[in-house]
PDB file of C-alpha atoms in Angstrom:
ATOM      1  CA  MET F   1     127.990 144.963 136.153  1.00 49.00           C
ATOM      2  CA  LEU F   2     131.570 142.866 136.062  1.00 54.00           C
ATOM      3  CA  GLU F   3     129.375 139.802 134.516  1.00 53.00           C
ATOM      4  CA  GLN F   4     129.582 141.928 131.317  1.00 52.00           C
ATOM      5  CA  GLU F   5     132.872 141.018 130.679  1.00 62.00           C
ATOM      6  CA  LEU F   6     132.478 137.269 131.726  1.00 73.00           C
ATOM      7  CA  GLU F   7     132.086 135.053 128.538  1.00 73.00           C
ATOM      8  CA  GLU F   8     129.588 132.941 127.795  1.00 80.00           C
ATOM      9  CA  VAL F   9     131.706 130.768 125.414  1.00 88.00           C
ATOM     10  CA  VAL F  10     133.232 127.307 127.584  1.00 92.00           C
ATOM     11  CA  VAL F  11     136.745 126.110 126.546  1.00 94.00           C
ATOM     12  CA  GLU F  12     138.870 123.731 127.849  1.00 94.00           C
ATOM     13  CA  VAL F  13     142.393 124.941 128.559  1.00 94.00           C
ATOM     14  CA  ASP F  14     145.501 123.067 130.177  1.00 95.00           C
ATOM     15  CA  ILE F  15     145.935 123.069 133.849  1.00 95.00           C
ATOM     16  CA  ALA F  16     149.340 123.647 134.033  1.00 94.00           C
ATOM     17  CA  SER F  17     148.598 127.331 132.519  1.00 95.00           C
ATOM     18  CA  ILE F  18     146.494 128.577 135.420  1.00 94.00           C
ATOM     19  CA  SER F  19     147.728 129.823 138.623  1.00 91.00           C
ATOM     20  CA  THR F  20     145.841 130.409 141.723  1.00 88.00           C
ATOM     21  CA  ALA F  21     147.710 133.953 143.013  1.00 82.00           C
ATOM     22  CA  GLU F  22     145.658 136.825 144.336  1.00 79.00           C
ATOM     23  CA  SER F  23     143.256 134.804 145.645  1.00 84.00           C
ATOM     24  CA  PRO F  24     140.623 136.496 148.431  1.00 87.00           C
ATOM     25  CA  ARG F  25     141.489 133.874 150.848  1.00 87.00           C
ATOM     26  CA  SER F  26     144.220 134.298 153.210  1.00 81.00           C
ATOM     27  CA  LEU F  27     145.046 130.896 154.434  1.00 82.00           C
ATOM     28  CA  GLY F  28     144.845 129.079 150.732  1.00 84.00           C
ATOM     29  CA  GLU F  29     142.519 126.224 149.416  1.00 87.00           C
ATOM     30  CA  ASP F  30     140.784 123.689 152.180  1.00 87.00           C
ATOM     31  CA  PRO F  31     142.274 120.352 151.073  1.00 90.00           C
ATOM     32  CA  ASP F  32     139.075 118.427 152.679  1.00 90.00           C
ATOM     33  CA  HIS F  33     136.733 120.316 150.427  1.00 89.00           C
ATOM     34  CA  ILE F  34     139.501 119.839 147.511  1.00 91.00           C
ATOM     35  CA  HIS F  35     139.395 115.911 148.594  1.00 91.00           C
ATOM     36  CA  ALA F  36     135.360 115.873 148.630  1.00 90.00           C
ATOM     37  CA  LEU F  37     135.335 117.685 145.103  1.00 90.00           C
ATOM     38  CA  SER F  38     137.827 115.369 143.464  1.00 90.00           C
ATOM     39  CA  GLU F  39     135.554 112.007 144.464  1.00 89.00           C
ATOM     40  CA  ALA F  40     132.125 113.790 143.003  1.00 83.00           C
ATOM     41  CA  GLU F  41     130.909 111.767 140.113  1.00 79.00           C
ATOM     42  CA  VAL F  42     129.820 114.557 138.406  1.00 81.00           C
ATOM     43  CA  PRO F  43     131.725 117.076 135.997  1.00 85.00           C
ATOM     44  CA  LEU F  44     133.064 119.804 137.825  1.00 87.00           C
ATOM     45  CA  PRO F  45     131.531 123.369 136.616  1.00 89.00           C
ATOM     46  CA  PRO F  46     134.229 125.344 134.768  1.00 93.00           C
ATOM     47  CA  ILE F  47     135.802 127.627 136.320  1.00 93.00           C
ATOM     48  CA  ILE F  48     136.509 131.791 135.585  1.00 93.00           C
ATOM     49  CA  VAL F  49     139.906 132.268 134.900  1.00 94.00           C
ATOM     50  CA  HIS F  50     141.246 136.248 134.162  1.00 93.00           C
ATOM     51  CA  ARG F  51     142.298 136.298 130.450  1.00 92.00           C
ATOM     52  CA  SER F  52     145.537 138.970 130.531  1.00 90.00           C
ATOM     53  CA  THR F  53     146.473 137.137 134.170  1.00 92.00           C
ATOM     54  CA  MET F  54     145.481 133.373 133.712  1.00 94.00           C
ATOM     55  CA  GLN F  55     144.963 133.453 137.496  1.00 93.00           C
ATOM     56  CA  VAL F  56     141.790 131.730 139.030  1.00 93.00           C
ATOM     57  CA  VAL F  57     138.890 134.334 140.071  1.00 92.00           C
ATOM     58  CA  ASP F  58     136.049 131.410 140.859  1.00 90.00           C
ATOM     59  CA  GLY F  59     137.075 127.816 141.451  1.00 90.00           C
ATOM     60  CA  ALA F  60     140.493 127.233 143.071  1.00 91.00           C
ATOM     61  CA  HIS F  61     139.080 124.325 144.769  1.00 92.00           C
ATOM     62  CA  ARG F  62     137.943 122.504 141.602  1.00 92.00           C
ATOM     63  CA  LEU F  63     141.071 123.163 139.911  1.00 94.00           C
ATOM     64  CA  ARG F  64     143.197 121.252 142.580  1.00 93.00           C
ATOM     65  CA  ALA F  65     140.345 118.732 142.591  1.00 93.00           C
ATOM     66  CA  ALA F  66     141.283 118.280 138.808  1.00 93.00           C
ATOM     67  CA  GLU F  67     144.729 117.929 139.950  1.00 93.00           C
ATOM     68  CA  LEU F  68     144.141 115.435 142.149  1.00 93.00           C
ATOM     69  CA  ARG F  69     142.236 113.360 139.552  1.00 91.00           C
ATOM     70  CA  GLY F  70     145.198 113.431 137.126  1.00 92.00           C
ATOM     71  CA  ASP F  71     143.151 115.897 134.651  1.00 92.00           C
ATOM     72  CA  LYS F  72     145.288 117.523 132.396  1.00 94.00           C
ATOM     73  CA  HIS F  73     142.636 120.148 131.254  1.00 94.00           C
ATOM     74  CA  ILE F  74     139.443 121.797 132.513  1.00 95.00           C
ATOM     75  CA  LYS F  75     136.684 123.734 131.782  1.00 95.00           C
ATOM     76  CA  VAL F  76     137.068 127.884 131.667  1.00 95.00           C
ATOM     77  CA  ARG F  77     134.990 130.829 131.454  1.00 92.00           C
ATOM     78  CA  PHE F  78     137.116 134.150 130.756  1.00 93.00           C
ATOM     79  CA  PHE F  79     136.951 137.284 132.391  1.00 91.00           C
ATOM     80  CA  ASP F  80     138.491 140.095 130.321  1.00 88.00           C
ATOM     81  CA  GLY F  81     138.400 142.774 132.813  1.00 85.00           C
ATOM     82  CA  SER F  82     141.020 144.295 135.062  1.00 88.00           C
ATOM     83  CA  LYS F  83     142.651 142.918 137.687  1.00 89.00           C
ATOM     84  CA  ALA F  84     141.271 144.662 140.408  1.00 89.00           C
ATOM     85  CA  ASP F  85     137.832 144.110 138.589  1.00 88.00           C
ATOM     86  CA  ALA F  86     138.481 140.163 138.731  1.00 89.00           C
ATOM     87  CA  PHE F  87     139.569 140.146 142.551  1.00 90.00           C
ATOM     88  CA  VAL F  88     135.867 142.165 143.061  1.00 89.00           C
ATOM     89  CA  LEU F  89     134.183 139.031 141.036  1.00 88.00           C
ATOM     90  CA  ALA F  90     136.428 136.700 142.749  1.00 88.00           C
ATOM     91  CA  VAL F  91     135.598 137.810 146.153  1.00 89.00           C
ATOM     92  CA  GLY F  92     131.741 138.265 144.950  1.00 85.00           C
ATOM     93  CA  SER F  93     131.669 134.429 143.847  1.00 84.00           C
ATOM     94  CA  ASN F  94     133.282 133.036 146.666  1.00 81.00           C
ATOM     95  CA  ILE F  95     130.473 134.883 148.490  1.00 78.00           C
ATOM     96  CA  ALA F  96     127.342 133.278 146.602  1.00 68.00           C
ATOM     97  CA  HIS F  97     128.388 130.197 146.337  1.00 66.00           C
ATOM     98  CA  GLY F  98     130.922 127.302 147.005  1.00 65.00           C
ATOM     99  CA  LEU F  99     133.028 127.373 150.733  1.00 75.00           C
ATOM    100  CA  PRO F 100     132.793 130.771 152.582  1.00 77.00           C
ATOM    101  CA  LEU F 101     135.173 133.401 152.859  1.00 85.00           C
ATOM    102  CA  SER F 102     136.494 133.867 157.130  1.00 86.00           C
ATOM    103  CA  MET F 103     135.004 137.303 158.032  1.00 88.00           C
ATOM    104  CA  ALA F 104     138.636 138.443 158.359  1.00 89.00           C
ATOM    105  CA  ASP F 105     138.929 137.383 154.802  1.00 90.00           C
ATOM    106  CA  ARG F 106     135.851 139.398 153.702  1.00 90.00           C
ATOM    107  CA  LYS F 107     137.152 142.416 156.223  1.00 91.00           C
ATOM    108  CA  ALA F 108     140.354 142.499 154.120  1.00 91.00           C
ATOM    109  CA  ALA F 109     138.682 142.142 150.792  1.00 91.00           C
ATOM    110  CA  ALA F 110     136.442 144.815 151.602  1.00 91.00           C
ATOM    111  CA  ALA F 111     139.562 147.072 152.235  1.00 91.00           C
ATOM    112  CA  ARG F 112     141.436 146.383 148.902  1.00 91.00           C
ATOM    113  CA  ILE F 113     138.001 146.915 147.398  1.00 90.00           C
ATOM    114  CA  ILE F 114     137.767 150.060 148.864  1.00 88.00           C
ATOM    115  CA  VAL F 115     141.228 150.960 147.589  1.00 87.00           C
ATOM    116  CA  SER F 116     140.779 149.917 143.649  1.00 87.00           C
ATOM    117  CA  HIS F 117     137.266 151.069 144.070  1.00 86.00           C
ATOM    118  CA  SER F 118     136.919 153.907 146.162  1.00 80.00           C
ATOM    119  CA  GLN F 119     134.050 155.716 144.431  1.00 80.00           C
ATOM    120  CA  TRP F 120     131.851 152.956 145.372  1.00 84.00           C
ATOM    121  CA  SER F 121     129.127 153.270 148.092  1.00 83.00           C
ATOM    122  CA  ASP F 122     129.931 151.409 151.603  1.00 84.00           C
ATOM    123  CA  ARG F 123     126.673 149.485 150.707  1.00 85.00           C
ATOM    124  CA  MET F 124     127.912 148.446 146.815  1.00 85.00           C
ATOM    125  CA  ILE F 125     131.151 147.153 148.618  1.00 88.00           C
ATOM    126  CA  ALA F 126     129.178 145.670 151.354  1.00 88.00           C
ATOM    127  CA  SER F 127     126.896 143.972 148.694  1.00 85.00           C
ATOM    128  CA  VAL F 128     130.048 142.188 147.261  1.00 86.00           C
ATOM    129  CA  SER F 129     132.293 141.086 150.089  1.00 88.00           C
ATOM    130  CA  GLY F 130     129.513 139.753 152.588  1.00 86.00           C
ATOM    131  CA  ILE F 131     129.369 142.021 155.427  1.00 87.00           C
ATOM    132  CA  SER F 132     127.400 144.985 156.422  1.00 87.00           C
ATOM    133  CA  ALA F 133     127.973 148.196 155.256  1.00 84.00           C
ATOM    134  CA  GLY F 134     128.379 149.755 158.429  1.00 85.00           C
ATOM    135  CA  THR F 135     131.321 147.005 158.659  1.00 88.00           C
ATOM    136  CA  VAL F 136     132.885 148.497 155.354  1.00 89.00           C
ATOM    137  CA  ALA F 137     132.069 152.309 156.329  1.00 86.00           C
ATOM    138  CA  GLU F 138     134.637 151.023 160.280  1.00 86.00           C
ATOM    139  CA  VAL F 139     136.973 149.705 157.353  1.00 87.00           C
ATOM    140  CA  ARG F 140     137.224 152.624 154.746  1.00 85.00           C
ATOM    141  CA  ARG F 141     137.511 154.677 157.414  1.00 83.00           C
ATOM    142  CA  ARG F 142     141.040 153.011 158.701  1.00 79.00           C
ATOM    143  CA  THR F 143     142.331 153.154 155.033  1.00 70.00           C
ATOM    144  CA  SER F 144     143.791 156.293 152.932  1.00 52.00           C
ATOM    145  CA  ALA F 145     141.079 155.835 150.355  1.00 44.00           C
ATOM    146  CA  GLU F 146     138.577 158.140 152.118  1.00 44.00           C
ATOM    147  CA  ASP F 147     141.652 161.207 151.945  1.00 44.00           C
ATOM    148  CA  VAL F 148     141.481 160.890 148.615  1.00 42.00           C
ATOM    149  CA  ASP F 149     137.300 160.583 148.073  1.00 48.00           C
ATOM    150  CA  SER F 150     135.456 162.828 144.979  1.00 48.00           C
ATOM    151  CA  GLY F 151     132.658 163.060 147.216  1.00 55.00           C
ATOM    152  CA  ASN F 152     130.590 161.333 145.178  1.00 56.00           C
ATOM    153  CA  ARG F 153     130.283 157.333 145.453  1.00 57.00           C
ATOM    154  CA  ILE F 154     128.348 154.675 142.758  1.00 55.00           C
ATOM    155  CA  GLY F 155     125.530 152.927 144.442  1.00 56.00           C
ATOM    156  CA  GLN F 156     124.062 149.828 143.726  1.00 52.00           C
ATOM    157  CA  ASP F 157     121.667 151.137 141.271  1.00 53.00           C
ATOM    158  CA  GLY F 158     124.633 152.294 139.236  1.00 53.00           C
ATOM    159  CA  ARG F 159     123.510 156.139 139.606  1.00 58.00           C
ATOM    160  CA  VAL F 160     126.312 158.608 141.245  1.00 55.00           C
ATOM    161  CA  ARG F 161     125.646 160.483 144.899  1.00 56.00           C
ATOM    162  CA  PRO F 162     127.595 162.643 146.861  1.00 58.00           C
ATOM    163  CA  VAL F 163     129.192 160.884 150.085  1.00 56.00           C
ATOM    164  CA  SER F 164     126.832 163.949 152.505  1.00 60.00           C
ATOM    165  CA  SER F 165     123.029 163.564 151.555  1.00 68.00           C
ATOM    166  CA  ALA F 166     122.746 166.826 153.233  1.00 78.00           C
ATOM    167  CA  ALA F 167     121.884 168.937 150.371  1.00 75.00           C
ATOM    168  CA  GLY F 168     120.115 166.221 148.432  1.00 79.00           C
ATOM    169  CA  ARG F 169     117.736 166.338 151.538  1.00 85.00           C
ATOM    170  CA  GLU F 170     117.208 169.393 151.691  1.00 84.00           C
ATOM    171  CA  LEU F 171     116.071 169.731 148.393  1.00 81.00           C
ATOM    172  CA  ALA F 172     113.588 166.763 148.560  1.00 85.00           C
ATOM    173  CA  SER F 173     111.931 168.722 151.590  1.00 88.00           C
ATOM    174  CA  ARG F 174     111.339 171.551 149.595  1.00 84.00           C
ATOM    175  CA  LEU F 175     109.939 169.279 146.693  1.00 83.00           C
ATOM    176  CA  ILE F 176     107.835 167.739 149.377  1.00 87.00           C
ATOM    177  CA  MET F 177     106.366 170.581 150.127  1.00 85.00           C
ATOM    178  CA  ALA F 178     105.770 171.921 146.916  1.00 79.00           C
ATOM    179  CA  ASN F 179     104.411 168.936 145.599  1.00 79.00           C
ATOM    180  CA  PRO F 180     103.341 166.438 148.267  1.00 82.00           C
ATOM    181  CA  GLY F 181     102.238 164.545 145.229  1.00 82.00           C
ATOM    182  CA  LEU F 182     105.181 163.518 144.076  1.00 83.00           C
ATOM    183  CA  SER F 183     106.585 159.716 144.403  1.00 85.00           C
ATOM    184  CA  LEU F 184     109.664 158.756 145.907  1.00 85.00           C
ATOM    185  CA  ARG F 185     111.450 157.896 142.643  1.00 82.00           C
ATOM    186  CA  GLN F 186     110.163 161.073 141.303  1.00 80.00           C
ATOM    187  CA  ILE F 187     112.151 162.969 144.481  1.00 83.00           C
ATOM    188  CA  ALA F 188     114.782 160.954 144.646  1.00 79.00           C
ATOM    189  CA  ARG F 189     116.038 161.782 140.812  1.00 75.00           C
ATOM    190  CA  ALA F 190     115.245 165.243 141.287  1.00 74.00           C
ATOM    191  CA  SER F 191     117.441 165.653 144.602  1.00 75.00           C
ATOM    192  CA  GLY F 192     120.040 162.747 143.786  1.00 73.00           C
ATOM    193  CA  ILE F 193     119.505 160.744 147.182  1.00 78.00           C
ATOM    194  CA  SER F 194     118.085 157.192 147.131  1.00 77.00           C
ATOM    195  CA  PRO F 195     114.416 156.690 147.293  1.00 82.00           C
ATOM    196  CA  GLU F 196     115.020 155.027 150.795  1.00 82.00           C
ATOM    197  CA  THR F 197     116.651 158.259 151.752  1.00 85.00           C
ATOM    198  CA  ALA F 198     113.633 160.395 149.794  1.00 87.00           C
ATOM    199  CA  ARG F 199     111.183 157.901 152.194  1.00 89.00           C
ATOM    200  CA  ASP F 200     112.867 158.866 155.561  1.00 89.00           C
ATOM    201  CA  VAL F 201     112.682 162.802 154.923  1.00 91.00           C
ATOM    202  CA  ARG F 202     109.086 162.631 154.020  1.00 91.00           C
ATOM    203  CA  ASN F 203     108.775 160.313 157.145  1.00 91.00           C
ATOM    204  CA  ARG F 204     110.473 162.989 158.961  1.00 89.00           C
ATOM    205  CA  MET F 205     108.488 165.724 157.587  1.00 90.00           C
ATOM    206  CA  SER F 206     105.325 164.147 158.321  1.00 89.00           C
ATOM    207  CA  ARG F 207     106.205 163.557 161.962  1.00 87.00           C
ATOM    208  CA  GLY F 208     107.008 167.466 162.487  1.00 87.00           C
ATOM    209  CA  GLU F 209     110.830 166.766 162.372  1.00 88.00           C
ATOM    210  CA  ASP F 210     113.983 167.915 160.649  1.00 87.00           C
ATOM    211  CA  PRO F 211     114.705 166.372 157.322  1.00 87.00           C
ATOM    212  CA  LEU F 212     118.056 166.032 158.380  1.00 84.00           C
ATOM    213  CA  PRO F 213     118.952 163.520 160.861  1.00 80.00           C
ATOM    214  CA  LYS F 214     120.800 164.851 164.306  1.00 70.00           C
ATOM    215  CA  PRO F 215     123.788 163.120 164.974  1.00 62.00           C
ATOM    216  CA  ARG F 216     124.235 161.174 168.147  1.00 53.00           C
ATOM    217  CA  GLY F 217     125.937 161.835 170.791  1.00 51.00           C
ATOM    218  CA  ALA F 218     124.806 162.986 174.173  1.00 43.00           C
ATOM    219  CA  GLU F 219     123.012 160.874 176.867  1.00 45.00           C
ATOM    220  CA  ASN F 220     120.186 163.673 177.430  1.00 52.00           C
ATOM    221  CA  ALA F 221     119.521 163.276 173.418  1.00 52.00           C
ATOM    222  CA  ALA F 222     119.455 159.302 173.374  1.00 48.00           C
ATOM    223  CA  GLY F 223     116.783 159.738 176.590  1.00 51.00           C
ATOM    224  CA  GLY F 224     115.048 162.114 174.555  1.00 55.00           C
ATOM    225  CA  ARG F 225     115.108 159.649 171.499  1.00 52.00           C
ATOM    226  CA  ARG F 226     113.999 156.524 173.674  1.00 48.00           C
ATOM    227  CA  ALA F 227     111.190 158.939 175.570  1.00 52.00           C
ATOM    228  CA  GLU F 228     110.105 160.022 171.485  1.00 52.00           C
ATOM    229  CA  VAL F 229     110.341 156.178 171.028  1.00 46.00           C
ATOM    230  CA  LEU F 230     107.776 155.157 173.811  1.00 46.00           C
ATOM    231  CA  SER F 231     105.530 157.917 172.952  1.00 48.00           C
ATOM    232  CA  ARG F 232     105.123 157.175 169.379  1.00 46.00           C
ATOM    233  CA  ALA F 233     104.690 153.299 170.401  1.00 44.00           C
ATOM    234  CA  THR F 234     101.398 154.147 172.981  1.00 41.00           C
ATOM    235  CA  ALA F 235     100.076 156.537 170.724  1.00 44.00           C
ATOM    236  CA  VAL F 236     100.147 153.661 167.929  1.00 41.00           C
ATOM    237  CA  ALA F 237      98.796 151.176 170.136  1.00 38.00           C
ATOM    238  CA  PRO F 238      94.616 151.777 170.383  1.00 39.00           C
ATOM    239  CA  ALA F 239      95.122 152.149 166.641  1.00 40.00           C
ATOM    240  CA  ALA F 240      96.586 148.248 166.112  1.00 38.00           C
ATOM    241  CA  GLU F 241      93.405 147.181 168.384  1.00 42.00           C
ATOM    242  CA  GLU F 242      91.169 148.399 165.575  1.00 51.00           C
ATOM    243  CA  VAL F 243      91.336 145.367 163.942  1.00 63.00           C
ATOM    244  CA  PRO F 244      91.693 142.497 165.961  1.00 74.00           C
ATOM    245  CA  MET F 245      94.185 139.536 165.094  1.00 76.00           C
ATOM    246  CA  ALA F 246      90.978 137.287 164.457  1.00 80.00           C
ATOM    247  CA  GLU F 247      89.842 139.398 161.906  1.00 82.00           C
ATOM    248  CA  ARG F 248      93.321 139.919 160.381  1.00 82.00           C
ATOM    249  CA  LEU F 249      93.938 136.536 160.069  1.00 84.00           C
ATOM    250  CA  ALA F 250      90.879 135.779 158.418  1.00 84.00           C
ATOM    251  CA  ALA F 251      91.201 138.648 155.796  1.00 86.00           C
ATOM    252  CA  VAL F 252      94.627 137.255 155.025  1.00 86.00           C
ATOM    253  CA  HIS F 253      92.925 133.598 154.253  1.00 85.00           C
ATOM    254  CA  ARG F 254      90.668 134.862 152.195  1.00 85.00           C
ATOM    255  CA  LEU F 255      92.655 136.589 149.952  1.00 87.00           C
ATOM    256  CA  LYS F 256      94.561 133.330 149.788  1.00 85.00           C
ATOM    257  CA  SER F 257      91.283 131.999 148.382  1.00 81.00           C
ATOM    258  CA  ASP F 258      91.522 134.673 145.518  1.00 80.00           C
ATOM    259  CA  PRO F 259      92.346 133.342 142.413  1.00 77.00           C
ATOM    260  CA  ALA F 260      93.399 136.433 141.182  1.00 80.00           C
ATOM    261  CA  LEU F 261      96.107 136.421 143.776  1.00 82.00           C
ATOM    262  CA  ARG F 262      96.917 132.553 144.002  1.00 79.00           C
ATOM    263  CA  PHE F 263      97.676 132.600 140.122  1.00 77.00           C
ATOM    264  CA  ASN F 264     100.336 134.997 139.635  1.00 79.00           C
ATOM    265  CA  GLU F 265     103.689 135.358 140.962  1.00 84.00           C
ATOM    266  CA  THR F 266     103.045 138.919 142.333  1.00 86.00           C
ATOM    267  CA  GLY F 267      99.839 137.740 143.724  1.00 85.00           C
ATOM    268  CA  ARG F 268     101.980 134.951 145.615  1.00 87.00           C
ATOM    269  CA  LYS F 269     104.243 137.403 146.749  1.00 89.00           C
ATOM    270  CA  LEU F 270     101.934 139.756 148.188  1.00 90.00           C
ATOM    271  CA  LEU F 271     100.141 136.548 150.294  1.00 89.00           C
ATOM    272  CA  ARG F 272     103.747 136.178 151.512  1.00 89.00           C
ATOM    273  CA  LEU F 273     104.490 139.302 152.870  1.00 89.00           C
ATOM    274  CA  LEU F 274     101.251 139.532 154.682  1.00 89.00           C
ATOM    275  CA  ASN F 275     101.558 136.428 156.025  1.00 87.00           C
ATOM    276  CA  VAL F 276     104.449 136.908 157.551  1.00 86.00           C
ATOM    277  CA  ASN F 277     103.352 140.202 159.169  1.00 85.00           C
ATOM    278  CA  MET F 278     100.423 138.398 161.117  1.00 87.00           C
ATOM    279  CA  LEU F 279     102.096 137.376 164.327  1.00 85.00           C
ATOM    280  CA  SER F 280     100.600 137.792 167.657  1.00 81.00           C
ATOM    281  CA  ALA F 281     101.539 139.869 170.395  1.00 79.00           C
ATOM    282  CA  GLU F 282     103.375 137.668 172.190  1.00 83.00           C
ATOM    283  CA  GLU F 283     105.305 136.590 169.272  1.00 86.00           C
ATOM    284  CA  TRP F 284     106.677 140.075 168.457  1.00 85.00           C
ATOM    285  CA  GLN F 285     107.051 140.737 171.934  1.00 86.00           C
ATOM    286  CA  GLU F 286     109.292 137.400 172.001  1.00 87.00           C
ATOM    287  CA  ILE F 287     110.971 138.379 168.827  1.00 90.00           C
ATOM    288  CA  ILE F 288     111.869 142.286 170.400  1.00 89.00           C
ATOM    289  CA  GLU F 289     112.863 140.561 173.575  1.00 87.00           C
ATOM    290  CA  ASN F 290     115.345 138.350 171.494  1.00 88.00           C
ATOM    291  CA  VAL F 291     117.102 141.592 169.562  1.00 88.00           C
ATOM    292  CA  PRO F 292     120.603 141.291 170.946  1.00 87.00           C
ATOM    293  CA  PRO F 293     121.927 144.839 171.924  1.00 83.00           C
ATOM    294  CA  HIS F 294     124.387 145.096 169.518  1.00 83.00           C
ATOM    295  CA  CYS F 295     122.232 144.964 166.548  1.00 83.00           C
ATOM    296  CA  SER F 296     119.007 147.121 168.177  1.00 84.00           C
ATOM    297  CA  THR F 297     119.880 150.374 166.440  1.00 84.00           C
ATOM    298  CA  ILE F 298     119.672 148.632 162.906  1.00 86.00           C
ATOM    299  CA  VAL F 299     116.503 146.352 163.854  1.00 87.00           C
ATOM    300  CA  ALA F 300     114.612 149.296 164.966  1.00 84.00           C
ATOM    301  CA  THR F 301     116.050 151.401 161.613  1.00 83.00           C
ATOM    302  CA  LEU F 302     114.806 148.932 159.361  1.00 86.00           C
ATOM    303  CA  ALA F 303     111.417 147.927 161.212  1.00 86.00           C
ATOM    304  CA  ARG F 304     110.750 151.898 160.855  1.00 81.00           C
ATOM    305  CA  GLU F 305     111.806 151.688 157.093  1.00 80.00           C
ATOM    306  CA  CYS F 306     109.567 148.768 156.796  1.00 83.00           C
ATOM    307  CA  ALA F 307     106.825 150.368 158.700  1.00 78.00           C
ATOM    308  CA  GLY F 308     106.921 153.280 156.175  1.00 74.00           C
ATOM    309  CA  MET F 309     106.586 151.345 152.883  1.00 76.00           C
ATOM    310  CA  TRP F 310     103.743 149.783 154.260  1.00 80.00           C
ATOM    311  CA  ASP F 311     102.530 152.850 154.594  1.00 72.00           C
ATOM    312  CA  GLU F 312     103.417 154.250 151.429  1.00 68.00           C
ATOM    313  CA  ILE F 313     101.514 150.849 149.884  1.00 76.00           C
ATOM    314  CA  ALA F 314      98.431 151.626 151.988  1.00 74.00           C
ATOM    315  CA  VAL F 315      98.066 155.194 150.567  1.00 65.00           C
ATOM    316  CA  ARG F 316      99.043 154.126 147.191  1.00 67.00           C
ATOM    317  CA  VAL F 317      96.452 151.002 147.402  1.00 72.00           C
ATOM    318  CA  ASP F 318      93.927 153.641 148.575  1.00 64.00           C
ATOM    319  CA  LEU F 319      94.791 155.966 145.739  1.00 58.00           C
ATOM    320  CA  GLN F 320      93.578 153.126 143.150  1.00 59.00           C
ATOM    321  CA  LEU F 321      90.335 152.973 144.557  1.00 54.00           C
ATOM    322  CA  ALA F 322      89.777 156.693 144.204  1.00 49.00           C
TER     323      ALA F 322
END
């Protein structure tokens, strides 16, 4: 999105005209990293500079390394967006490559982006700042930006959605009841929610649950939830034994030998996904036992989402054969 305002043309600019103010690094540049870059025998990649302010967006260490070498000019790509967007690009660039930002700097950057881009979703800001969406939500609660939110936010896909998905979930549930054959994307577009939320609504309805998740709270509710999880795990255990591990491994091995899958990228991607899931019960148990307690909720949620995705794939592949 911001890259559209980043020029492809590389030009040489006088180093003395460039500033390193507004860096997301609270402690400034790392001298050791600058020294290592200055001794590199290969040309330094172009840095990114905000045209209107001449401030470095990405490449402060490369700029200092060029100065240390005694260079008078440096290769630059100009960014023509706003100052706030330049900061977002700076944070995203420092997350993607080079010397990573500290966690404190990432949180500070997220807080600043929340104020300047309060319409962005937590996941959108998380993808830029390199922290989790949950951490962004905590940072947002500590800022004043939440008080002036319009009630809508822009997601990573560029779509505008309400902060609360309650109305969208209700509409999605009515659409599913009226036409169970609708795809997740069709349901999401019609009800103004994400495909992931649409999947959660459909999974909840298939289990006979309310499409709206219940707020967390009382211990008896947590105990009931744990009992439900154990009950579901027990219920699906016999089905998992219907195809022994040896037969599943043999089936994946046969698929790996199929030229229709081996010789195209989509097929190889499918084979990699299947292979990752071919773990023994002992290996899965070892993974489960080593999940840190503070990660349990997130891991469990992601596991259910992945299970729902695989279930949908199975249904749609079966439909292709019908």
